[in-house]
Amino acid sequence: MATAKLGVDEPRVREASRGNRDAVGALLTELLPRVRTRVRYLVRRDTEVDDVTQEALVAILRGLRGYRGDGAFASWADQVVRRVSFAASRRARIERRQRDEASARDFESCDELAREDCLLRRQVEGLLAQLPDEQRRAFVLHHLQGMSVPELADALAIPFETVRSRLRLGRAHLRVLVARRGASLQA
C-alpha cells in the first residue's frame, strides 16, 4: 500500500487520531517504510536511523490529534520527520563537540610523557568509532577486555561463528582504516 495516498479523508487517519488502536497500528505499519527512508537520508550515521525513526513515529502519533487536515497527511508526517531528524542531528553534533572538548581537556591535563599515550588513545578511539557497532563491540570486548570468543558468544547471545566473523571483519576494517590514515599522514 503506498503511503503517498494517505489523505485527510483517509478513514485510518481519522480513526487513529481518535485513538483507535487498530487504526494506529495500521497507520504506523503504513508509515514506517516512508519515515525510515526519509530519516535515512536526513541523519548522518546509519546507527542512528532506527532510533530517529522511532522518535519520528512517536512524534507523529503525539501530534495526530493536532493534525488539522489542511493538507495531505503524508506531507504533514514528512514535516514531523524532518523536525525530529534535524533535532536528532543537532543533539548528535552537540554530543560530539562535548566529547571532543572533554578529550582535548584530558589531553591538556596529561604530562609530557603521557601526552603521547593520550594522543595514541584518542587515535585508537577514533578508529574504533568508525567500525560498525557489532564489530566494534566484539573487538573491544575481545581485544581490550579479554573476553574469549565463547564468552562473547554467550554474552552477546549470538552464535560462536558470528563472533569470529565480527572479529575478523573488524580487524580487516581497522587495517583498511589504519592504512588510509598512514597514507594521508605521508602525503
C-alpha positions as a printed NumPy array, in Angstrom:
array([[  0.   ,   0.   ,   0.   ],
       [  1.531,   3.365,  -0.987],
       [  1.918,   5.855,   1.837],
       [  1.73 ,   8.814,  -0.545],
       [ -2.011,   8.115,  -0.843],
       [ -2.678,   8.973,   2.8  ],
       [ -5.076,  11.886,   2.813],
       [ -7.374,  13.843,   5.064],
       [-10.356,  11.703,   4.22 ],
       [ -8.375,   8.53 ,   4.846],
       [-10.526,   6.774,   7.467],
       [ -7.485,   5.312,   9.155],
       [ -6.05 ,   8.774,   9.876],
       [ -9.333,   9.925,  11.387],
       [ -9.727,   6.746,  13.441],
       [ -6.101,   6.845,  14.583],
       [ -6.488,  10.469,  15.691],
       [ -9.447,   9.329,  17.808],
       [ -7.257,   6.726,  19.495],
       [ -8.46 ,   3.562,  17.742],
       [ -5.631,   1.066,  18.39 ],
       [ -6.21 ,  -0.957,  15.229],
       [ -6.149,   2.187,  13.118],
       [ -3.   ,   3.412,  14.888],
       [ -1.28 ,   0.085,  14.237],
       [ -2.307,   0.068,  10.587],
       [ -1.217,   3.689,  10.167],
       [  2.188,   3.018,  11.744],
       [  2.664,  -0.05 ,   9.581],
       [  1.91 ,   2.012,   6.509],
       [  4.087,   4.96 ,   7.571],
       [  7.143,   3.005,   8.746],
       [  8.86 ,   2.482,   5.365],
       [  8.27 ,   6.099,   4.328],
       [  9.516,   7.507,   7.644],
       [ 12.558,   5.216,   7.737],
       [ 13.56 ,   6.173,   4.184],
       [ 13.329,   9.875,   4.934],
       [ 15.227,   9.542,   8.2  ],
       [ 17.964,   7.544,   6.452],
       [ 18.563,  10.467,   4.09 ],
       [ 18.461,  13.106,   6.829],
       [ 20.642,  11.711,   9.617],
       [ 24.381,  11.401,   9.378],
       [ 25.013,   7.946,  10.836],
       [ 23.317,   4.693,   9.9  ],
       [ 23.435,   3.655,  13.549],
       [ 21.003,   6.469,  14.395],
       [ 18.356,   5.61 ,  11.773],
       [ 16.297,   3.2  ,  13.886],
       [ 16.263,   5.456,  16.959],
       [ 15.337,   8.574,  14.999],
       [ 12.686,   6.632,  13.048],
       [ 11.12 ,   5.568,  16.33 ],
       [ 11.269,   9.138,  17.665],
       [  9.598,  10.398,  14.481],
       [  6.794,   7.833,  14.646],
       [  6.162,   8.706,  18.295],
       [  6.098,  12.413,  17.393],
       [  3.602,  11.716,  14.59 ],
       [  1.362,   9.795,  16.989],
       [  1.565,  12.512,  19.627],
       [  0.783,  15.199,  17.087],
       [ -2.008,  13.267,  15.406],
       [ -4.761,  14.929,  17.457],
       [ -3.441,  18.319,  16.374],
       [ -3.41 ,  17.406,  12.685],
       [ -5.978,  19.762,  11.176],
       [ -6.192,  18.175,   7.751],
       [ -5.331,  21.355,   5.836],
       [ -3.072,  19.389,   3.51 ],
       [ -2.033,  15.878,   2.667],
       [ -1.372,  13.749,   5.729],
       [  1.809,  12.378,   4.159],
       [  3.184,  15.932,   3.772],
       [  2.367,  16.716,   7.398],
       [  4.052,  13.472,   8.515],
       [  7.125,  14.3  ,   6.393],
       [  7.371,  17.679,   8.095],
       [  7.31 ,  15.996,  11.517],
       [ 10.029,  13.58 ,  10.355],
       [ 12.207,  16.489,   9.197],
       [ 11.842,  18.327,  12.511],
       [ 12.671,  15.211,  14.546],
       [ 15.622,  14.307,  12.278],
       [ 17.103,  17.797,  12.426],
       [ 16.732,  17.881,  16.215],
       [ 18.471,  14.494,  16.495],
       [ 21.295,  15.722,  14.252],
       [ 21.718,  18.831,  16.405],
       [ 21.853,  16.693,  19.565],
       [ 24.439,  14.374,  17.994],
       [ 26.546,  17.356,  16.886],
       [ 26.436,  18.855,  20.392],
       [ 27.36 ,  15.498,  21.957],
       [ 30.318,  15.094,  19.547],
       [ 31.524,  18.609,  20.313],
       [ 31.278,  17.993,  24.069],
       [ 33.127,  14.692,  23.681],
       [ 35.851,  16.395,  21.622],
       [ 36.19 ,  19.197,  24.177],
       [ 36.448,  16.694,  27.028],
       [ 39.048,  14.749,  25.082],
       [ 41.035,  17.946,  24.468],
       [ 40.874,  18.798,  28.188],
       [ 42.107,  15.301,  29.033],
       [ 44.955,  15.706,  26.561],
       [ 45.938,  19.079,  28.014],
       [ 45.955,  17.643,  31.53 ],
       [ 48.45 ,  14.924,  30.543],
       [ 52.093,  15.469,  31.44 ],
       [ 54.714,  15.435,  28.659],
       [ 55.454,  11.7  ,  28.912],
       [ 51.796,  10.749,  28.957],
       [ 50.795,  13.057,  26.079],
       [ 51.977,  10.56 ,  23.519],
       [ 49.851,   7.881,  25.205],
       [ 46.87 ,  10.263,  25.279],
       [ 47.298,  11.033,  21.601],
       [ 47.566,   7.345,  20.726],
       [ 44.485,   6.534,  22.833],
       [ 42.496,   9.251,  21.031],
       [ 43.593,   7.907,  17.65 ],
       [ 42.568,   4.366,  18.621],
       [ 39.202,   5.623,  19.919],
       [ 38.686,   7.465,  16.624],
       [ 39.448,   4.351,  14.599],
       [ 37.184,   2.167,  16.752],
       [ 34.366,   4.714,  16.404],
       [ 34.437,   4.155,  12.643],
       [ 33.712,   0.439,  12.964],
       [ 30.105,  -0.763,  12.678],
       [ 28.56 ,  -1.216,  16.143],
       [ 28.567,  -5.032,  16.091],
       [ 32.219,  -5.237,  15.036],
       [ 33.339,  -2.551,  17.491],
       [ 31.519,  -4.216,  20.385],
       [ 33.041,  -7.633,  19.644],
       [ 36.508,  -6.148,  19.044],
       [ 36.553,  -4.137,  22.268],
       [ 35.208,  -6.97 ,  24.413],
       [ 37.673,  -9.475,  22.949],
       [ 40.866,  -7.466,  22.491],
       [ 40.57 ,  -4.791,  25.163],
       [ 38.579,  -6.553,  27.871],
       [ 39.989, -10.009,  27.281],
       [ 36.772, -11.954,  26.738],
       [ 37.155, -15.246,  24.876],
       [ 35.12 , -15.998,  21.761],
       [ 32.844, -18.459,  23.623],
       [ 32.321, -15.868,  26.393],
       [ 31.449, -13.266,  23.762],
       [ 29.004, -15.597,  22.055],
       [ 27.284, -16.179,  25.377],
       [ 27.328, -12.505,  26.459],
       [ 26.056, -11.192,  23.122],
       [ 23.625, -14.108,  22.639],
       [ 24.926, -14.813,  19.13 ],
       [ 26.48 , -17.913,  17.545],
       [ 30.177, -18.648,  18.041],
       [ 30.88 , -18.298,  14.298],
       [ 29.147, -14.919,  14.196],
       [ 31.53 , -13.656,  16.886],
       [ 34.512, -14.94 ,  14.909],
       [ 33.152, -13.299,  11.768],
       [ 32.642,  -9.949,  13.509],
       [ 36.17 , -10.067,  14.931],
       [ 37.648, -10.953,  11.53 ],
       [ 35.661,  -8.217,   9.758],
       [ 36.524,  -5.691,  12.483],
       [ 40.253,  -6.434,  12.177],
       [ 40.078,  -6.165,   8.381],
       [ 38.163,  -2.89 ,   8.628],
       [ 40.713,  -1.498,  11.1  ],
       [ 43.585,  -2.497,   8.794],
       [ 41.991,  -0.51 ,   5.973],
       [ 41.403,   2.491,   8.24 ],
       [ 44.99 ,   2.41 ,   9.553],
       [ 46.368,   2.078,   6.016],
       [ 44.279,   5.064,   4.883],
       [ 45.41 ,   7.114,   7.864],
       [ 49.051,   6.18 ,   7.207],
       [ 48.729,   7.165,   3.561],
       [ 47.156,  10.512,   4.464],
       [ 49.897,  11.232,   7.019],
       [ 52.627,  10.561,   4.448],
       [ 51.039,  12.742,   1.761]])
